[in-house]
Coordinates of C-alpha atoms in Angstrom, one line a residue:
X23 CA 81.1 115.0 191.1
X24 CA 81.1 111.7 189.9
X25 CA 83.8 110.6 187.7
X26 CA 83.1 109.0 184.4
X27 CA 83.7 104.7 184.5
X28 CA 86.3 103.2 182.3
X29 CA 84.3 101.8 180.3
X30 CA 82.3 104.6 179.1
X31 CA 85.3 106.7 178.6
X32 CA 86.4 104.3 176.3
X33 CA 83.1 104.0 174.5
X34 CA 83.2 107.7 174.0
X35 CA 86.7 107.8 172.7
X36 CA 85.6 105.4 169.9
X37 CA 82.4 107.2 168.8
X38 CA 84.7 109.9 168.6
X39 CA 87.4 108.3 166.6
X40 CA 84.2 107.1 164.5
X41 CA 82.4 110.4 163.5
X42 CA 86.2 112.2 163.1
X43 CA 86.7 109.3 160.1
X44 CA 83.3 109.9 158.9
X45 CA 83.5 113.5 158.7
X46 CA 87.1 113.0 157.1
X47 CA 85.9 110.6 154.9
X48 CA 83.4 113.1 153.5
X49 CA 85.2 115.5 153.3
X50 CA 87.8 113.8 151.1
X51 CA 85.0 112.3 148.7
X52 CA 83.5 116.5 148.6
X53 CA 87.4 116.6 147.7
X54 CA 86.6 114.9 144.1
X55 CA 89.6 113.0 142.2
X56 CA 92.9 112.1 144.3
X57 CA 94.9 112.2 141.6
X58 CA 94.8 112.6 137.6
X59 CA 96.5 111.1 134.3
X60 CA 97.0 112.7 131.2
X61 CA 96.1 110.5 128.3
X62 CA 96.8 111.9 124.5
X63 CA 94.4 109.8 121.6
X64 CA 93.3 110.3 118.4
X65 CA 89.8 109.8 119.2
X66 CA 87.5 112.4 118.6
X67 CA 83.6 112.0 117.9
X68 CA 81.4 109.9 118.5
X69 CA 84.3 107.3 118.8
X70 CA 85.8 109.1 121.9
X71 CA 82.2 109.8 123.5
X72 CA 82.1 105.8 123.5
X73 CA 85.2 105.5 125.4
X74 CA 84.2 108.0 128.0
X75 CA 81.3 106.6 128.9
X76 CA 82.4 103.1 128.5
X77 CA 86.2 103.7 130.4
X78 CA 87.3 106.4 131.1
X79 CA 84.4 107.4 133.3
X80 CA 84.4 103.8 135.2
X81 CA 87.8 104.2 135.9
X82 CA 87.3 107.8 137.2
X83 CA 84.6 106.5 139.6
X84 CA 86.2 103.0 140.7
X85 CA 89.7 104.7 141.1
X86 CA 88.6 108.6 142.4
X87 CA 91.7 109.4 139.7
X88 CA 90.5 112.3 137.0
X89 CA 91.3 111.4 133.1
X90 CA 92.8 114.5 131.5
X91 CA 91.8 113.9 128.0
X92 CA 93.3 115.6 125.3
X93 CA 92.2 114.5 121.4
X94 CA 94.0 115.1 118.7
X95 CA 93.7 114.3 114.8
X96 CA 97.6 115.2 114.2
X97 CA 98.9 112.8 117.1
X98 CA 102.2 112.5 116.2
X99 CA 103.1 115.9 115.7
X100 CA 101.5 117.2 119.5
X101 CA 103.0 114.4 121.1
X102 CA 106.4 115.4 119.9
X103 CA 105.7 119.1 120.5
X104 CA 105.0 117.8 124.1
X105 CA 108.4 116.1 124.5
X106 CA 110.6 118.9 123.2
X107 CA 108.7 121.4 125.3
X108 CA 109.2 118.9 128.2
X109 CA 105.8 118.2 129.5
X110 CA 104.8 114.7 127.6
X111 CA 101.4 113.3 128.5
X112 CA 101.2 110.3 131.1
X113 CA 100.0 108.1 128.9
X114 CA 99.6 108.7 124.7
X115 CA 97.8 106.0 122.3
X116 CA 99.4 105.8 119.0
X117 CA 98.1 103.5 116.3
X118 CA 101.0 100.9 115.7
X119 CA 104.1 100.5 117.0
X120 CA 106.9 102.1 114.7
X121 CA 106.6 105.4 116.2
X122 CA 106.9 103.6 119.4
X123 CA 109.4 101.8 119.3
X124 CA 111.6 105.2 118.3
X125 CA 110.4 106.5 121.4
X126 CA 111.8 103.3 123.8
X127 CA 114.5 103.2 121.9
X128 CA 115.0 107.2 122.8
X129 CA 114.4 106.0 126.1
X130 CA 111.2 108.2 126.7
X131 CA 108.8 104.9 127.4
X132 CA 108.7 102.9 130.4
X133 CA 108.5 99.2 130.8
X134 CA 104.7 98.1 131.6
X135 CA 106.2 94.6 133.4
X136 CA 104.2 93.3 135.5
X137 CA 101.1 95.8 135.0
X138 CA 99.5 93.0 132.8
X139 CA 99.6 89.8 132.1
X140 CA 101.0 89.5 128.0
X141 CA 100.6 86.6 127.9
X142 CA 96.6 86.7 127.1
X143 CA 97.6 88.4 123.9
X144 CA 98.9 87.5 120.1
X145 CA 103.2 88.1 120.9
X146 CA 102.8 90.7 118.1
X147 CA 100.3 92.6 119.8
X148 CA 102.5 93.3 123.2
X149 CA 105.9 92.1 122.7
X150 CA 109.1 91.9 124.4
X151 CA 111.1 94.6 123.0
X152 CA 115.3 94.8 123.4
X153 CA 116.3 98.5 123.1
X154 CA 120.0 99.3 123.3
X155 CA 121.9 96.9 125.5
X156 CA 118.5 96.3 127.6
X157 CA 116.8 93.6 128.8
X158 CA 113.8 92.9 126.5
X159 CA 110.6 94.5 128.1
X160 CA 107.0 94.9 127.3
X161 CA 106.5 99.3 126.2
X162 CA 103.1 98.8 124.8
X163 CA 99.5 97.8 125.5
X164 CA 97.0 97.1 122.8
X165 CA 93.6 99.3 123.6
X166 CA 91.8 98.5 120.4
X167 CA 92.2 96.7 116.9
X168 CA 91.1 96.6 113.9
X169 CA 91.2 94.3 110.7
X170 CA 92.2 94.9 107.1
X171 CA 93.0 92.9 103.9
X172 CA 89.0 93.5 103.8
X173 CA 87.0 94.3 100.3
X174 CA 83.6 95.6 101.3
X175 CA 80.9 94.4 98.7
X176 CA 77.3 94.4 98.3
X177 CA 75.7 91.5 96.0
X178 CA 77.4 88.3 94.7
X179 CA 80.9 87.7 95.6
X180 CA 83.1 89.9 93.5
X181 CA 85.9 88.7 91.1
X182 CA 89.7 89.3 90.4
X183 CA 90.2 92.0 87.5
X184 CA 87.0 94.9 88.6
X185 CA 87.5 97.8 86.7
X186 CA 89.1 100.6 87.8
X187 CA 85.9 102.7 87.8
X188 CA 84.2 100.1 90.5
X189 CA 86.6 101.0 93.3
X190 CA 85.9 103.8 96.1
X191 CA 89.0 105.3 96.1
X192 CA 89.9 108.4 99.0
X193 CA 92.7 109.6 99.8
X194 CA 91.9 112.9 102.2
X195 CA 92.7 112.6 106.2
X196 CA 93.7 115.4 107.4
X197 CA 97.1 115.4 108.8
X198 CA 97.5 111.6 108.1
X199 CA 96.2 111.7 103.7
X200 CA 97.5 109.3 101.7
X201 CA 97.3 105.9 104.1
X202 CA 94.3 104.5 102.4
X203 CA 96.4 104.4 99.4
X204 CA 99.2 102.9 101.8
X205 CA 96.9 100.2 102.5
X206 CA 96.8 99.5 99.3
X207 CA 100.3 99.0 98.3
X208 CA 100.6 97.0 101.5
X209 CA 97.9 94.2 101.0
X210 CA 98.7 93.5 97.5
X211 CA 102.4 93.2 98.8
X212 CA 101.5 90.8 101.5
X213 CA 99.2 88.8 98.9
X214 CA 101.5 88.4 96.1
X215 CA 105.2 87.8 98.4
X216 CA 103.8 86.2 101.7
X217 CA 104.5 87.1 105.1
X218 CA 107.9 86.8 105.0
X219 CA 109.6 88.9 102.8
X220 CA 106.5 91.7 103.9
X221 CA 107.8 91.1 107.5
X222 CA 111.0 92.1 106.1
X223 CA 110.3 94.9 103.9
X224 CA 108.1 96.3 107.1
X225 CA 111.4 96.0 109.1
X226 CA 113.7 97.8 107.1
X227 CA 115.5 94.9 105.7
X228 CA 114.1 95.1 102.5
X229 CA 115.3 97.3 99.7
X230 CA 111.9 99.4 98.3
X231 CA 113.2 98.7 94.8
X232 CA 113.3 95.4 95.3
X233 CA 111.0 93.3 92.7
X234 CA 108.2 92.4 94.7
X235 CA 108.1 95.7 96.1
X236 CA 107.7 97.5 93.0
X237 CA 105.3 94.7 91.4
X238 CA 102.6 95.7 94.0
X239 CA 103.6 99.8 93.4
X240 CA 102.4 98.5 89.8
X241 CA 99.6 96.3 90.5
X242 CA 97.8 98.9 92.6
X243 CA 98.5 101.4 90.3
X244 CA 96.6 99.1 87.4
X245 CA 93.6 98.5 89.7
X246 CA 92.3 102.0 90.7
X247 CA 93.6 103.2 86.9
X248 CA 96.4 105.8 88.1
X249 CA 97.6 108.6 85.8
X250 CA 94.0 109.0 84.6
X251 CA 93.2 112.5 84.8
X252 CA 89.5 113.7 86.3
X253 CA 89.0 110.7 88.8
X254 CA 92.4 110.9 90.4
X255 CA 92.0 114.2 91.3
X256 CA 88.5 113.3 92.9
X257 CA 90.4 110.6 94.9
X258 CA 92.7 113.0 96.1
X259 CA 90.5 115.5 98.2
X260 CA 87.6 112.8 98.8
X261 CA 87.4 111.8 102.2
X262 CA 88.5 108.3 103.2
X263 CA 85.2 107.9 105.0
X264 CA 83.0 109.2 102.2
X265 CA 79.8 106.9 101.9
X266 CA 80.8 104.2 99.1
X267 CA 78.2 103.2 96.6
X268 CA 76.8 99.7 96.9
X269 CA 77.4 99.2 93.4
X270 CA 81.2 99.5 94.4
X271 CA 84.2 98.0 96.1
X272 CA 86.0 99.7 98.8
X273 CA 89.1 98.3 100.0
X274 CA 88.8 99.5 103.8
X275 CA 89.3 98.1 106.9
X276 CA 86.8 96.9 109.6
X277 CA 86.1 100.0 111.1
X278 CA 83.6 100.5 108.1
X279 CA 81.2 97.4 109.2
X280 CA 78.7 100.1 111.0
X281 CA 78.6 101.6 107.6
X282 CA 78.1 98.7 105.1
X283 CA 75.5 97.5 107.9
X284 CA 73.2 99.3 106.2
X285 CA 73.9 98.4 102.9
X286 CA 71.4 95.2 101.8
X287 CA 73.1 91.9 101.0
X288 CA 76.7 93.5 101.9
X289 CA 79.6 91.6 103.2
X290 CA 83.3 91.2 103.4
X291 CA 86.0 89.1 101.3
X292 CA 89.8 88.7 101.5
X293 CA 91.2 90.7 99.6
X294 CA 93.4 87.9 98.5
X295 CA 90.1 86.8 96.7
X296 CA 89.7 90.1 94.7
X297 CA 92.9 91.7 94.6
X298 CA 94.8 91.2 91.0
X299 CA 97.5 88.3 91.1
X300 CA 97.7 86.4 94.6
X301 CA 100.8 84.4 95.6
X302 CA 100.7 81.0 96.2
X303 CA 101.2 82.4 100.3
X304 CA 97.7 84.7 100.1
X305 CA 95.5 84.5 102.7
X306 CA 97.3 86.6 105.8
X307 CA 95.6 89.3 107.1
X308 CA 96.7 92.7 107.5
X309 CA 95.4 94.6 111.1
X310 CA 96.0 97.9 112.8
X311 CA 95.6 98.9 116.4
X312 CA 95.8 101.8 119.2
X313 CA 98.7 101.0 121.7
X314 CA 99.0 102.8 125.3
X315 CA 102.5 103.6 126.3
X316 CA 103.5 105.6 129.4
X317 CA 106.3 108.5 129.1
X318 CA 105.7 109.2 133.0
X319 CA 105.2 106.4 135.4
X320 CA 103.2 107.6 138.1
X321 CA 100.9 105.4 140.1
X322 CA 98.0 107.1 138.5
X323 CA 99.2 106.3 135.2
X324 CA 100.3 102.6 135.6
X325 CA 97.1 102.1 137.1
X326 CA 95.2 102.7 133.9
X327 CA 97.5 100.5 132.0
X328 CA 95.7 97.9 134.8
X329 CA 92.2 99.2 134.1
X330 CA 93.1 99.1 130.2
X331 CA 94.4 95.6 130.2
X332 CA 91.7 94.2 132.6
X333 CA 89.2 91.9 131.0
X334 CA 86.1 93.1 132.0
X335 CA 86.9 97.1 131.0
X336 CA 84.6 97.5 128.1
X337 CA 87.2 98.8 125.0
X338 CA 86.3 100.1 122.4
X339 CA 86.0 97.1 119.4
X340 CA 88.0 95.0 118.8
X341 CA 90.0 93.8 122.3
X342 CA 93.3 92.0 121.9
X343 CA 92.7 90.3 125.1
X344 CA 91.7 86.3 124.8
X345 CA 90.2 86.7 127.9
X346 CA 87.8 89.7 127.4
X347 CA 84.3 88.3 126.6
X348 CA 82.5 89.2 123.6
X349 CA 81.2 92.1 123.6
X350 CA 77.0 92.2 123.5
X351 CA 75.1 92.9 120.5
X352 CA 77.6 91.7 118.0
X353 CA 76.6 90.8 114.6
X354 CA 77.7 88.0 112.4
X355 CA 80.0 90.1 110.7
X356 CA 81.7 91.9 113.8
X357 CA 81.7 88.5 115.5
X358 CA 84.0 86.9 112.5
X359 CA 86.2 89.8 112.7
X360 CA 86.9 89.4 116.1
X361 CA 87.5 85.8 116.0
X362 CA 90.1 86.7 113.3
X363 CA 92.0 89.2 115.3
X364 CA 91.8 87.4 118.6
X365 CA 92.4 83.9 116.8
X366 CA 94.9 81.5 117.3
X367 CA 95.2 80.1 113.7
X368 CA 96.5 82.2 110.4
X369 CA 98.5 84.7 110.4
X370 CA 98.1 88.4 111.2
X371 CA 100.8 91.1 110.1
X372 CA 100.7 94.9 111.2
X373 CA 99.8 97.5 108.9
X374 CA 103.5 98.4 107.5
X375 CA 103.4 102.1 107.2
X376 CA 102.3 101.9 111.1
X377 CA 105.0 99.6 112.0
X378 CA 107.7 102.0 110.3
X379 CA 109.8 104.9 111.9
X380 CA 107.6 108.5 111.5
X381 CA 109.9 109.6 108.9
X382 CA 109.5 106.8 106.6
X383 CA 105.4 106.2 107.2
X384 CA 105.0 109.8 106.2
X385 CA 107.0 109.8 103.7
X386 CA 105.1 106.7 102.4
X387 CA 101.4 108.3 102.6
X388 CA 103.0 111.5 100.4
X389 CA 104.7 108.9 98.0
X390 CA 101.1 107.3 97.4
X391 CA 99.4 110.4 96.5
X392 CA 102.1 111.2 94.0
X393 CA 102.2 107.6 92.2
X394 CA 98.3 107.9 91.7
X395 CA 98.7 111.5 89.8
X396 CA 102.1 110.0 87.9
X397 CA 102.9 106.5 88.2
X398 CA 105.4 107.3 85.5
X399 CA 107.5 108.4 88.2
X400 CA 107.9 105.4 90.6
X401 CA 111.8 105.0 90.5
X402 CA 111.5 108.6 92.0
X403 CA 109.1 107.8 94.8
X404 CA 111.4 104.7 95.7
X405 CA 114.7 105.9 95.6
X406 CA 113.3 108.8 97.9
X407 CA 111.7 106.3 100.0
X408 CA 114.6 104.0 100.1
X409 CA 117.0 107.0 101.3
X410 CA 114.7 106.9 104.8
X411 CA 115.1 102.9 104.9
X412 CA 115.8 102.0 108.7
X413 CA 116.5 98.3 110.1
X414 CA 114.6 97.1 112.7
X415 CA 113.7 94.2 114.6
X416 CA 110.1 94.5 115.4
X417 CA 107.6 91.5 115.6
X418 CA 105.7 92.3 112.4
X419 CA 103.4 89.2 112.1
X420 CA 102.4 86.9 114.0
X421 CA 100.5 83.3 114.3
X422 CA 100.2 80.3 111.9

């Protein structure tokens, strides 16, 4: 029998080696996902069905790693249920970066150096943060933002001193009730004492009796007519995402454009331009966001940090990253809000309550929702508020 040359024997070897790959190549695609990340959000709705379809399922297919989702309206209490019980998600998004910050300093987050590039974002956004006797690192990565120090009108530019009756006022969310009215108390702080001493009060370093504290306890009070019986009690179970009037004001943040779309003739102003008694350092603007931290770096995790901080990933609105493009079918409206939280000129200060320890920013939204029913009582509501006073040293605003 005639033996086989070299040269085919080695011909057949490699169409074997071939078809073995192929068939194991199948056979591990058949396989589905080769790995999987936990991610914990608040999103729910329509706003989490966008960020499926626009990352989360892109990542799944570029990556072959499966997204564990798990949504959650009371975020801060399931994520620290999941810690105590031990089994903390990969990855959690929390809006703001007080709660955060508790957690590196706890030593539960893990540095994201070198998974993205920080410097194509605002320093507040990711910063380098110093826990303990560490060196500073970056914990957090913004995944969307939003603006605020936004009254929502419909008609000719409203003026200083509207009526109580003209405001949308709810309070009702769940879990979280009460921050709208933080919001409140906030802006009118950062309008009447500036940046600075906001950054401070934000940070702990500021008593909450102090003067210019209590003047915009006051001030809000005043506007939205606190104390007054029949419509405080509305405010109080109304959801904050009720449909407002367009005969009325609502002081809300930039998450209500796709609403006031509809509205004829509607638009935005600063609320330093409405509000009741501006300082002569108005004119910052107050913002929010969603930040991504990992409490277990595995490679599957840190590589969604990647996919999250890459460019090109379509985010939900608004991207921190100067480098993302605009995103398509953006109206005039959206397109100035963007510019504003992606700008390089003014200045841009987190929402407070979100920048504070849990403790306090709780404490803060139930504080609100007494003031409105007795106002009478605000040395109360501050000295409780001022026995939960931390110091920090967290990068509260940023730019100008």
């Amino acid at each position: 029998m005639r033996r086989p040359r070299p040269r085919t024997l080695g011909i057949l070897c490699v169409c074997l080696v071939l078809v073995a790959s192929g068939v194991y190549a199948g056979v591990r695609w058949a396989r589905g996902p080769q790995g999987s990340v936990t991610l914990l959000a608040n999103w729910s709705g329509e706003e989490r069905a966008q960020f499926e379809e626009h990352v989360i399922e892109p990542f799944e297919k570029k990556y072959r790693i499966d997204v564990i989702y798990q949504g959650s309206s009371a975020l801060s209490q399931v994520l620290a249920a999941d810690i105590a019980a031990g089994d903390p998600p990969d990855v959690a998004v929390l809006p703001g970066p007080g709660e955060l910050l508790t957690y590196a300093a706890e030593g539960r987050l893990h540095p994201l150096d070198g998974l993205f590039d920080p410097g194509q974002y605002d320093r507040f956004w990711a910063p380098e943060i110093s826990v303990g006797d560490e060196d500073p690192h970056t914990y957090w990565l913004p995944v969307k933002t939003g603006l605020k120090s936004m009254v929502w009108y419909a008609g000719p530019v409203p003026s200083p001193g509207a009526a109580p009756g003209r405001w949308c006022l709810g309070m009702e969310s769940g879990a979280t009730s009460g921050w709208p009215g933080t919001d409140w108390v906030e802006d009118i702080l950062l309008q009447q004492a500036g940046p600075q001493v906001y950054e401070e009060w934000a940070d702990g370093k500021l008593p909450w009796a102090d003067d210019a504290v209590r003047k915009a306890w006051t001030t809000w009070a005043d506007m939205v007519g606190a104390g007054s019986g029949e419509r405080i009690e509305k405010a109080l179970v109304t959801d904050f995402a009720d449909t407002c009037p367009p005969n009325r004001l609502e002081h809300q943040g930039s998450f209500r454009a796709e609403t006031w779309r509809q509205v004829a003739g509607s638009d935005f102003a600063h609320s330093s331009d409405v509000l009741a008694s501006p300082g002569r350092n108005a004119g910052a603007w107050e913002v929010s966001g969603d930040l991504a931290a990992v409490l277990d770096p595995t490679p599957e995790a840190e590589q969604l940090i990647r996919f999250l901080a890459d460019p090109s990933t379509a985010l939900p609105e608004y991207a921190a990253n100067r480098a993302a493009p605009s995103a398509d079918g953006q109206d005039e409206t959206e397109r100035r809000i963007a510019s504003i939280l992606r700008g390089t000129d003014g200045i841009r200060c987190w929402d407070a309550s979100d920048a504070m320890p849990r403790a306090t920013r709780d404490a803060f939204h139930l504080a609100v929702l007494r003031h409105l029913v007795a106002p009478g009582e605000l040395d109360d509501r501050l000295e409780e508020l001022e026995e939960l006073r931390v110091a920090q040293n967290l990068p509260v605003c940023s730019g100008g």
